[in-house]
Amino acid sequence: MAHAPKQNISFKNKKATFEYELVERFVAGMKLVGTEIKSIRGGKVNLTDSYCQFVRNELYVINLHIAEYELGTCNNHIAKRDRKLLLSRKELDKLAKKVKESGFTIIPVKMFVNERGLAKLEIALARGKRMYDKRETLKEKDAKRDIDRMMKF
């Protein structure tokens, strides 16, 4: 009996790479409740305005929108609740130190479901870009697009 091919479930925060310079990336598990994993598998996730924050030495992702499950009953989850991220103490201490010392922030970059069926969140230690950096990014992207277009012909 052959197994059905697994879906590649992945969501990116496209705004993150434009707004921030990503310095270091981490992969964290998430503490989910009830119907949240079903909504994630259904593709009902929005990472755009979310960020990570320390609360009592624990890292939480704030403003992550996971839509309510359509077939959920009264036990359905709240769409924009704070969710605890599961990282090792060593990684948490490293992130806390970096965030406290200088202009770094922690943002979610990508959410995916791994081969074991667990939802994972890729977070990044990021520094905000200045306006001229954003313009440089747009120029580089346009130049790359022009080069790719010329290579096709």
PDB file of N, CA and C in Angstrom, residues 4-96:
ATOM      1  N   ALA A   4       0.129   8.322   0.396  1.00  0.00           N
ATOM      2  CA  ALA A   4      -0.171   9.501  -0.410  1.00  0.00           C
ATOM      3  C   ALA A   4       0.975  10.496  -0.274  1.00  0.00           C
ATOM      4  N   PRO A   5       1.324  11.202  -1.349  1.00  0.00           N
ATOM      5  CA  PRO A   5       2.414  12.166  -1.249  1.00  0.00           C
ATOM      6  C   PRO A   5       2.042  13.290  -0.285  1.00  0.00           C
ATOM      7  N   LYS A   6       3.010  13.685   0.536  1.00  0.00           N
ATOM      8  CA  LYS A   6       2.756  14.738   1.517  1.00  0.00           C
ATOM      9  C   LYS A   6       2.748  16.093   0.818  1.00  0.00           C
ATOM     10  N   GLN A   7       1.869  16.947   1.316  1.00  0.00           N
ATOM     11  CA  GLN A   7       1.824  18.296   0.790  1.00  0.00           C
ATOM     12  C   GLN A   7       2.988  19.084   1.374  1.00  0.00           C
ATOM     13  N   ASN A   8       3.517  20.006   0.600  1.00  0.00           N
ATOM     14  CA  ASN A   8       4.554  20.892   1.103  1.00  0.00           C
ATOM     15  C   ASN A   8       3.867  22.170   1.569  1.00  0.00           C
ATOM     16  N   ILE A   9       3.592  22.252   2.858  1.00  0.00           N
ATOM     17  CA  ILE A   9       2.878  23.388   3.425  1.00  0.00           C
ATOM     18  C   ILE A   9       3.895  24.381   3.940  1.00  0.00           C
ATOM     19  N   SER A  10       3.909  25.577   3.345  1.00  0.00           N
ATOM     20  CA  SER A  10       4.889  26.582   3.715  1.00  0.00           C
ATOM     21  C   SER A  10       4.315  27.974   3.459  1.00  0.00           C
ATOM     22  N   PHE A  11       4.552  28.888   4.391  1.00  0.00           N
ATOM     23  CA  PHE A  11       4.100  30.273   4.266  1.00  0.00           C
ATOM     24  C   PHE A  11       5.278  31.185   4.533  1.00  0.00           C
ATOM     25  N   LYS A  12       5.468  32.208   3.682  1.00  0.00           N
ATOM     26  CA  LYS A  12       6.586  33.138   3.845  1.00  0.00           C
ATOM     27  C   LYS A  12       6.073  34.516   4.211  1.00  0.00           C
ATOM     28  N   ASN A  13       6.895  35.227   4.975  1.00  0.00           N
ATOM     29  CA  ASN A  13       6.642  36.628   5.284  1.00  0.00           C
ATOM     30  C   ASN A  13       7.463  37.441   4.288  1.00  0.00           C
ATOM     31  N   LYS A  14       6.879  37.755   3.141  1.00  0.00           N
ATOM     32  CA  LYS A  14       7.603  38.414   2.060  1.00  0.00           C
ATOM     33  C   LYS A  14       8.023  39.830   2.438  1.00  0.00           C
ATOM     34  N   LYS A  15       7.255  40.454   3.305  1.00  0.00           N
ATOM     35  CA  LYS A  15       7.541  41.812   3.730  1.00  0.00           C
ATOM     36  C   LYS A  15       8.812  41.870   4.590  1.00  0.00           C
ATOM     37  N   ALA A  16       9.140  40.766   5.253  1.00  0.00           N
ATOM     38  CA  ALA A  16      10.263  40.747   6.194  1.00  0.00           C
ATOM     39  C   ALA A  16      11.595  41.037   5.523  1.00  0.00           C
ATOM     40  N   THR A  17      11.864  40.420   4.378  1.00  0.00           N
ATOM     41  CA  THR A  17      13.158  40.612   3.728  1.00  0.00           C
ATOM     42  C   THR A  17      13.295  42.010   3.139  1.00  0.00           C
ATOM     43  N   PHE A  18      12.168  42.665   2.855  1.00  0.00           N
ATOM     44  CA  PHE A  18      12.220  44.025   2.348  1.00  0.00           C
ATOM     45  C   PHE A  18      12.418  45.026   3.481  1.00  0.00           C
ATOM     46  N   GLU A  19      11.735  44.824   4.594  1.00  0.00           N
ATOM     47  CA  GLU A  19      11.778  45.771   5.709  1.00  0.00           C
ATOM     48  C   GLU A  19      12.999  45.595   6.604  1.00  0.00           C
ATOM     49  N   TYR A  20      13.557  44.377   6.657  1.00  0.00           N
ATOM     50  CA  TYR A  20      14.621  44.078   7.616  1.00  0.00           C
ATOM     51  C   TYR A  20      15.820  43.422   6.950  1.00  0.00           C
ATOM     52  N   GLU A  21      16.964  43.615   7.564  1.00  0.00           N
ATOM     53  CA  GLU A  21      18.177  42.887   7.198  1.00  0.00           C
ATOM     54  C   GLU A  21      18.250  41.692   8.143  1.00  0.00           C
ATOM     55  N   LEU A  22      18.140  40.488   7.603  1.00  0.00           N
ATOM     56  CA  LEU A  22      18.107  39.281   8.422  1.00  0.00           C
ATOM     57  C   LEU A  22      19.533  38.847   8.745  1.00  0.00           C
ATOM     58  N   VAL A  23      19.849  38.794  10.035  1.00  0.00           N
ATOM     59  CA  VAL A  23      21.213  38.506  10.472  1.00  0.00           C
ATOM     60  C   VAL A  23      21.400  37.025  10.759  1.00  0.00           C
ATOM     61  N   GLU A  24      20.502  36.440  11.538  1.00  0.00           N
ATOM     62  CA  GLU A  24      20.643  35.041  11.930  1.00  0.00           C
ATOM     63  C   GLU A  24      19.255  34.407  12.013  1.00  0.00           C
ATOM     64  N   ARG A  25      19.160  33.147  11.587  1.00  0.00           N
ATOM     65  CA  ARG A  25      17.865  32.452  11.555  1.00  0.00           C
ATOM     66  C   ARG A  25      17.842  31.292  12.537  1.00  0.00           C
ATOM     67  N   PHE A  26      16.649  31.027  13.084  1.00  0.00           N
ATOM     68  CA  PHE A  26      16.419  29.914  13.997  1.00  0.00           C
ATOM     69  C   PHE A  26      15.122  29.229  13.599  1.00  0.00           C
ATOM     70  N   VAL A  27      15.014  27.941  13.878  1.00  0.00           N
ATOM     71  CA  VAL A  27      13.769  27.214  13.647  1.00  0.00           C
ATOM     72  C   VAL A  27      13.206  26.837  15.011  1.00  0.00           C
ATOM     73  N   ALA A  28      11.968  27.235  15.255  1.00  0.00           N
ATOM     74  CA  ALA A  28      11.335  27.010  16.549  1.00  0.00           C
ATOM     75  C   ALA A  28      10.035  26.251  16.377  1.00  0.00           C
ATOM     76  N   GLY A  29       9.731  25.422  17.348  1.00  0.00           N
ATOM     77  CA  GLY A  29       8.424  24.789  17.396  1.00  0.00           C
ATOM     78  C   GLY A  29       7.429  25.770  17.986  1.00  0.00           C
ATOM     79  N   MET A  30       6.143  25.458  17.892  1.00  0.00           N
ATOM     80  CA  MET A  30       5.121  26.332  18.451  1.00  0.00           C
ATOM     81  C   MET A  30       4.175  25.520  19.324  1.00  0.00           C
ATOM     82  N   LYS A  31       3.729  26.138  20.398  1.00  0.00           N
ATOM     83  CA  LYS A  31       2.755  25.497  21.265  1.00  0.00           C
ATOM     84  C   LYS A  31       1.370  25.884  20.735  1.00  0.00           C
ATOM     85  N   LEU A  32       0.696  24.929  20.104  1.00  0.00           N
ATOM     86  CA  LEU A  32      -0.604  25.181  19.490  1.00  0.00           C
ATOM     87  C   LEU A  32      -1.708  24.506  20.287  1.00  0.00           C
ATOM     88  N   VAL A  33      -2.917  24.977  20.085  1.00  0.00           N
ATOM     89  CA  VAL A  33      -4.069  24.353  20.739  1.00  0.00           C
ATOM     90  C   VAL A  33      -5.062  23.872  19.690  1.00  0.00           C
ATOM     91  N   GLY A  34      -5.759  22.789  20.037  1.00  0.00           N
ATOM     92  CA  GLY A  34      -6.900  22.278  19.283  1.00  0.00           C
ATOM     93  C   GLY A  34      -6.840  22.334  17.780  1.00  0.00           C
ATOM     94  N   THR A  35      -7.592  23.246  17.223  1.00  0.00           N
ATOM     95  CA  THR A  35      -7.837  23.262  15.783  1.00  0.00           C
ATOM     96  C   THR A  35      -6.821  24.081  14.984  1.00  0.00           C
ATOM     97  N   GLU A  36      -5.797  24.612  15.640  1.00  0.00           N
ATOM     98  CA  GLU A  36      -4.847  25.478  14.926  1.00  0.00           C
ATOM     99  C   GLU A  36      -4.079  24.728  13.842  1.00  0.00           C
ATOM    100  N   ILE A  37      -3.653  23.514  14.105  1.00  0.00           N
ATOM    101  CA  ILE A  37      -2.878  22.770  13.103  1.00  0.00           C
ATOM    102  C   ILE A  37      -3.735  22.450  11.886  1.00  0.00           C
ATOM    103  N   LYS A  38      -5.028  22.245  12.081  1.00  0.00           N
ATOM    104  CA  LYS A  38      -5.914  21.987  10.943  1.00  0.00           C
ATOM    105  C   LYS A  38      -6.042  23.227  10.069  1.00  0.00           C
ATOM    106  N   SER A  39      -6.098  24.402  10.692  1.00  0.00           N
ATOM    107  CA  SER A  39      -6.150  25.642   9.915  1.00  0.00           C
ATOM    108  C   SER A  39      -4.843  25.888   9.180  1.00  0.00           C
ATOM    109  N   ILE A  40      -3.713  25.543   9.822  1.00  0.00           N
ATOM    110  CA  ILE A  40      -2.413  25.708   9.169  1.00  0.00           C
ATOM    111  C   ILE A  40      -2.330  24.807   7.945  1.00  0.00           C
ATOM    112  N   ARG A  41      -2.747  23.554   8.102  1.00  0.00           N
ATOM    113  CA  ARG A  41      -2.738  22.628   6.954  1.00  0.00           C
ATOM    114  C   ARG A  41      -3.691  23.082   5.863  1.00  0.00           C
ATOM    115  N   GLY A  42      -4.740  23.819   6.242  1.00  0.00           N
ATOM    116  CA  GLY A  42      -5.687  24.354   5.272  1.00  0.00           C
ATOM    117  C   GLY A  42      -5.209  25.640   4.610  1.00  0.00           C
ATOM    118  N   GLY A  43      -4.067  26.163   5.043  1.00  0.00           N
ATOM    119  CA  GLY A  43      -3.497  27.356   4.401  1.00  0.00           C
ATOM    120  C   GLY A  43      -4.039  28.669   4.907  1.00  0.00           C
ATOM    121  N   LYS A  44      -4.557  28.713   6.101  1.00  0.00           N
ATOM    122  CA  LYS A  44      -5.188  29.925   6.641  1.00  0.00           C
ATOM    123  C   LYS A  44      -4.260  30.644   7.616  1.00  0.00           C
ATOM    124  N   VAL A  45      -3.081  31.061   7.138  1.00  0.00           N
ATOM    125  CA  VAL A  45      -2.086  31.704   7.995  1.00  0.00           C
ATOM    126  C   VAL A  45      -1.652  33.028   7.379  1.00  0.00           C
ATOM    127  N   ASN A  46      -1.439  34.043   8.234  1.00  0.00           N
ATOM    128  CA  ASN A  46      -0.920  35.328   7.793  1.00  0.00           C
ATOM    129  C   ASN A  46       0.202  35.750   8.739  1.00  0.00           C
ATOM    130  N   LEU A  47       1.422  35.855   8.221  1.00  0.00           N
ATOM    131  CA  LEU A  47       2.599  36.219   9.011  1.00  0.00           C
ATOM    132  C   LEU A  47       2.956  37.703   8.923  1.00  0.00           C
ATOM    133  N   THR A  48       2.259  38.457   8.120  1.00  0.00           N
ATOM    134  CA  THR A  48       2.702  39.790   7.720  1.00  0.00           C
ATOM    135  C   THR A  48       3.023  40.732   8.880  1.00  0.00           C
ATOM    136  N   ASP A  49       2.132  40.940   9.813  1.00  0.00           N
ATOM    137  CA  ASP A  49       2.356  41.930  10.872  1.00  0.00           C
ATOM    138  C   ASP A  49       2.816  41.316  12.183  1.00  0.00           C
ATOM    139  N   SER A  50       3.315  40.102  12.145  1.00  0.00           N
ATOM    140  CA  SER A  50       3.682  39.429  13.385  1.00  0.00           C
ATOM    141  C   SER A  50       5.130  39.721  13.779  1.00  0.00           C
ATOM    142  N   TYR A  51       5.404  39.587  15.055  1.00  0.00           N
ATOM    143  CA  TYR A  51       6.738  39.789  15.607  1.00  0.00           C
ATOM    144  C   TYR A  51       6.872  38.930  16.854  1.00  0.00           C
ATOM    145  N   CYS A  52       8.094  38.812  17.372  1.00  0.00           N
ATOM    146  CA  CYS A  52       8.347  37.992  18.557  1.00  0.00           C
ATOM    147  C   CYS A  52       8.779  38.879  19.710  1.00  0.00           C
ATOM    148  N   GLN A  53       8.380  38.481  20.910  1.00  0.00           N
ATOM    149  CA  GLN A  53       8.677  39.278  22.089  1.00  0.00           C
ATOM    150  C   GLN A  53       8.904  38.356  23.283  1.00  0.00           C
ATOM    151  N   PHE A  54       9.819  38.761  24.172  1.00  0.00           N
ATOM    152  CA  PHE A  54      10.079  37.992  25.380  1.00  0.00           C
ATOM    153  C   PHE A  54       9.085  38.386  26.466  1.00  0.00           C
ATOM    154  N   VAL A  55       8.489  37.378  27.101  1.00  0.00           N
ATOM    155  CA  VAL A  55       7.612  37.572  28.249  1.00  0.00           C
ATOM    156  C   VAL A  55       8.083  36.588  29.320  1.00  0.00           C
ATOM    157  N   ARG A  56       8.609  37.108  30.429  1.00  0.00           N
ATOM    158  CA  ARG A  56       9.113  36.278  31.527  1.00  0.00           C
ATOM    159  C   ARG A  56      10.075  35.190  31.031  1.00  0.00           C
ATOM    160  N   ASN A  57      11.108  35.588  30.307  1.00  0.00           N
ATOM    161  CA  ASN A  57      12.150  34.685  29.786  1.00  0.00           C
ATOM    162  C   ASN A  57      11.644  33.617  28.827  1.00  0.00           C
ATOM    163  N   GLU A  58      10.467  33.782  28.284  1.00  0.00           N
ATOM    164  CA  GLU A  58       9.932  32.892  27.255  1.00  0.00           C
ATOM    165  C   GLU A  58       9.651  33.726  26.013  1.00  0.00           C
ATOM    166  N   LEU A  59       9.839  33.144  24.849  1.00  0.00           N
ATOM    167  CA  LEU A  59       9.622  33.864  23.595  1.00  0.00           C
ATOM    168  C   LEU A  59       8.234  33.550  23.042  1.00  0.00           C
ATOM    169  N   TYR A  60       7.477  34.602  22.728  1.00  0.00           N
ATOM    170  CA  TYR A  60       6.138  34.461  22.182  1.00  0.00           C
ATOM    171  C   TYR A  60       6.070  35.152  20.835  1.00  0.00           C
ATOM    172  N   VAL A  61       5.278  34.596  19.935  1.00  0.00           N
ATOM    173  CA  VAL A  61       5.011  35.262  18.659  1.00  0.00           C
ATOM    174  C   VAL A  61       3.676  35.985  18.825  1.00  0.00           C
ATOM    175  N   ILE A  62       3.685  37.272  18.499  1.00  0.00           N
ATOM    176  CA  ILE A  62       2.536  38.143  18.692  1.00  0.00           C
ATOM    177  C   ILE A  62       1.960  38.488  17.321  1.00  0.00           C
ATOM    178  N   ASN A  63       0.645  38.596  17.240  1.00  0.00           N
ATOM    179  CA  ASN A  63      -0.057  39.023  16.016  1.00  0.00           C
ATOM    180  C   ASN A  63      -0.002  38.008  14.877  1.00  0.00           C
ATOM    181  N   LEU A  64       0.351  36.776  15.154  1.00  0.00           N
ATOM    182  CA  LEU A  64       0.328  35.738  14.122  1.00  0.00           C
ATOM    183  C   LEU A  64      -1.122  35.314  13.934  1.00  0.00           C
ATOM    184  N   HIS A  65      -1.632  35.482  12.722  1.00  0.00           N
ATOM    185  CA  HIS A  65      -3.045  35.189  12.456  1.00  0.00           C
ATOM    186  C   HIS A  65      -3.191  33.795  11.866  1.00  0.00           C
ATOM    187  N   ILE A  66      -3.829  32.920  12.635  1.00  0.00           N
ATOM    188  CA  ILE A  66      -4.225  31.602  12.143  1.00  0.00           C
ATOM    189  C   ILE A  66      -5.739  31.590  12.208  1.00  0.00           C
ATOM    190  N   ALA A  67      -6.390  31.573  11.055  1.00  0.00           N
ATOM    191  CA  ALA A  67      -7.847  31.697  10.992  1.00  0.00           C
ATOM    192  C   ALA A  67      -8.524  30.549  11.734  1.00  0.00           C
ATOM    193  N   GLU A  68      -9.715  30.823  12.223  1.00  0.00           N
ATOM    194  CA  GLU A  68     -10.477  29.788  12.915  1.00  0.00           C
ATOM    195  C   GLU A  68     -10.815  28.664  11.941  1.00  0.00           C
ATOM    196  N   TYR A  69     -10.842  27.455  12.458  1.00  0.00           N
ATOM    197  CA  TYR A  69     -11.147  26.274  11.644  1.00  0.00           C
ATOM    198  C   TYR A  69     -12.636  26.259  11.331  1.00  0.00           C
ATOM    199  N   GLU A  70     -12.979  26.091  10.052  1.00  0.00           N
ATOM    200  CA  GLU A  70     -14.384  26.170   9.630  1.00  0.00           C
ATOM    201  C   GLU A  70     -15.257  25.117  10.311  1.00  0.00           C
ATOM    202  N   LEU A  71     -14.731  23.913  10.476  1.00  0.00           N
ATOM    203  CA  LEU A  71     -15.514  22.827  11.049  1.00  0.00           C
ATOM    204  C   LEU A  71     -15.367  22.729  12.563  1.00  0.00           C
ATOM    205  N   GLY A  72     -14.704  23.718  13.161  1.00  0.00           N
ATOM    206  CA  GLY A  72     -14.520  23.718  14.611  1.00  0.00           C
ATOM    207  C   GLY A  72     -15.818  24.020  15.338  1.00  0.00           C
ATOM    208  N   THR A  73     -15.921  23.527  16.541  1.00  0.00           N
ATOM    209  CA  THR A  73     -17.123  23.756  17.348  1.00  0.00           C
ATOM    210  C   THR A  73     -16.841  24.881  18.336  1.00  0.00           C
ATOM    211  N   CYS A  74     -17.445  24.795  19.488  1.00  0.00           N
ATOM    212  CA  CYS A  74     -17.222  25.801  20.525  1.00  0.00           C
ATOM    213  C   CYS A  74     -15.785  25.746  21.043  1.00  0.00           C
ATOM    214  N   ASN A  75     -15.048  24.695  20.717  1.00  0.00           N
ATOM    215  CA  ASN A  75     -13.662  24.546  21.151  1.00  0.00           C
ATOM    216  C   ASN A  75     -12.665  25.178  20.181  1.00  0.00           C
ATOM    217  N   ASN A  76     -13.135  26.020  19.269  1.00  0.00           N
ATOM    218  CA  ASN A  76     -12.266  26.642  18.278  1.00  0.00           C
ATOM    219  C   ASN A  76     -11.295  27.616  18.946  1.00  0.00           C
ATOM    220  N   HIS A  77     -10.180  27.896  18.295  1.00  0.00           N
ATOM    221  CA  HIS A  77      -9.150  28.766  18.854  1.00  0.00           C
ATOM    222  C   HIS A  77      -9.392  30.231  18.510  1.00  0.00           C
ATOM    223  N   ILE A  78      -8.693  31.111  19.208  1.00  0.00           N
ATOM    224  CA  ILE A  78      -8.731  32.548  18.926  1.00  0.00           C
ATOM    225  C   ILE A  78      -7.702  32.820  17.828  1.00  0.00           C
ATOM    226  N   ALA A  79      -8.085  33.584  16.813  1.00  0.00           N
ATOM    227  CA  ALA A  79      -7.256  33.741  15.615  1.00  0.00           C
ATOM    228  C   ALA A  79      -5.925  34.448  15.884  1.00  0.00           C
ATOM    229  N   LYS A  80      -5.903  35.506  16.673  1.00  0.00           N
ATOM    230  CA  LYS A  80      -4.669  36.290  16.860  1.00  0.00           C
ATOM    231  C   LYS A  80      -4.163  36.227  18.291  1.00  0.00           C
ATOM    232  N   ARG A  81      -4.114  35.047  18.868  1.00  0.00           N
ATOM    233  CA  ARG A  81      -3.601  34.946  20.236  1.00  0.00           C
ATOM    234  C   ARG A  81      -2.075  34.848  20.216  1.00  0.00           C
ATOM    235  N   ASP A  82      -1.452  35.093  21.373  1.00  0.00           N
ATOM    236  CA  ASP A  82       0.000  34.951  21.491  1.00  0.00           C
ATOM    237  C   ASP A  82       0.333  33.473  21.623  1.00  0.00           C
ATOM    238  N   ARG A  83       1.334  33.035  20.863  1.00  0.00           N
ATOM    239  CA  ARG A  83       1.719  31.621  20.879  1.00  0.00           C
ATOM    240  C   ARG A  83       3.162  31.487  21.338  1.00  0.00           C
ATOM    241  N   LYS A  84       3.385  30.562  22.249  1.00  0.00           N
ATOM    242  CA  LYS A  84       4.716  30.343  22.808  1.00  0.00           C
ATOM    243  C   LYS A  84       5.587  29.602  21.793  1.00  0.00           C
ATOM    244  N   LEU A  85       6.833  30.064  21.646  1.00  0.00           N
ATOM    245  CA  LEU A  85       7.787  29.405  20.769  1.00  0.00           C
ATOM    246  C   LEU A  85       8.672  28.484  21.594  1.00  0.00           C
ATOM    247  N   LEU A  86       8.982  27.336  21.035  1.00  0.00           N
ATOM    248  CA  LEU A  86       9.754  26.323  21.734  1.00  0.00           C
ATOM    249  C   LEU A  86      11.182  26.307  21.195  1.00  0.00           C
ATOM    250  N   LEU A  87      12.089  26.879  21.955  1.00  0.00           N
ATOM    251  CA  LEU A  87      13.509  26.920  21.628  1.00  0.00           C
ATOM    252  C   LEU A  87      14.298  26.436  22.833  1.00  0.00           C
ATOM    253  N   SER A  88      15.554  26.066  22.613  1.00  0.00           N
ATOM    254  CA  SER A  88      16.392  25.649  23.740  1.00  0.00           C
ATOM    255  C   SER A  88      16.754  26.887  24.566  1.00  0.00           C
ATOM    256  N   ARG A  89      17.104  26.664  25.822  1.00  0.00           N
ATOM    257  CA  ARG A  89      17.460  27.767  26.718  1.00  0.00           C
ATOM    258  C   ARG A  89      18.673  28.524  26.183  1.00  0.00           C
ATOM    259  N   LYS A  90      19.607  27.817  25.575  1.00  0.00           N
ATOM    260  CA  LYS A  90      20.804  28.449  25.011  1.00  0.00           C
ATOM    261  C   LYS A  90      20.427  29.427  23.895  1.00  0.00           C
ATOM    262  N   GLU A  91      19.517  28.996  23.008  1.00  0.00           N
ATOM    263  CA  GLU A  91      19.070  29.873  21.918  1.00  0.00           C
ATOM    264  C   GLU A  91      18.285  31.058  22.458  1.00  0.00           C
ATOM    265  N   LEU A  92      17.430  30.829  23.458  1.00  0.00           N
ATOM    266  CA  LEU A  92      16.651  31.915  24.059  1.00  0.00           C
ATOM    267  C   LEU A  92      17.560  32.956  24.698  1.00  0.00           C
ATOM    268  N   ASP A  93      18.585  32.502  25.431  1.00  0.00           N
ATOM    269  CA  ASP A  93      19.511  33.430  26.069  1.00  0.00           C
ATOM    270  C   ASP A  93      20.279  34.249  25.036  1.00  0.00           C
ATOM    271  N   LYS A  94      20.691  33.603  23.958  1.00  0.00           N
ATOM    272  CA  LYS A  94      21.415  34.297  22.887  1.00  0.00           C
ATOM    273  C   LYS A  94      20.540  35.381  22.250  1.00  0.00           C
ATOM    274  N   LEU A  95      19.278  35.022  21.950  1.00  0.00           N
ATOM    275  CA  LEU A  95      18.356  35.994  21.354  1.00  0.00           C
ATOM    276  C   LEU A  95      18.065  37.145  22.315  1.00  0.00           C
ATOM    277  N   ALA A  96      17.840  36.836  23.579  1.00  0.00           N
ATOM    278  CA  ALA A  96      17.527  37.874  24.569  1.00  0.00           C
ATOM    279  C   ALA A  96      18.680  38.860  24.703  1.00  0.00           C
TER     280      ALA A  96
END
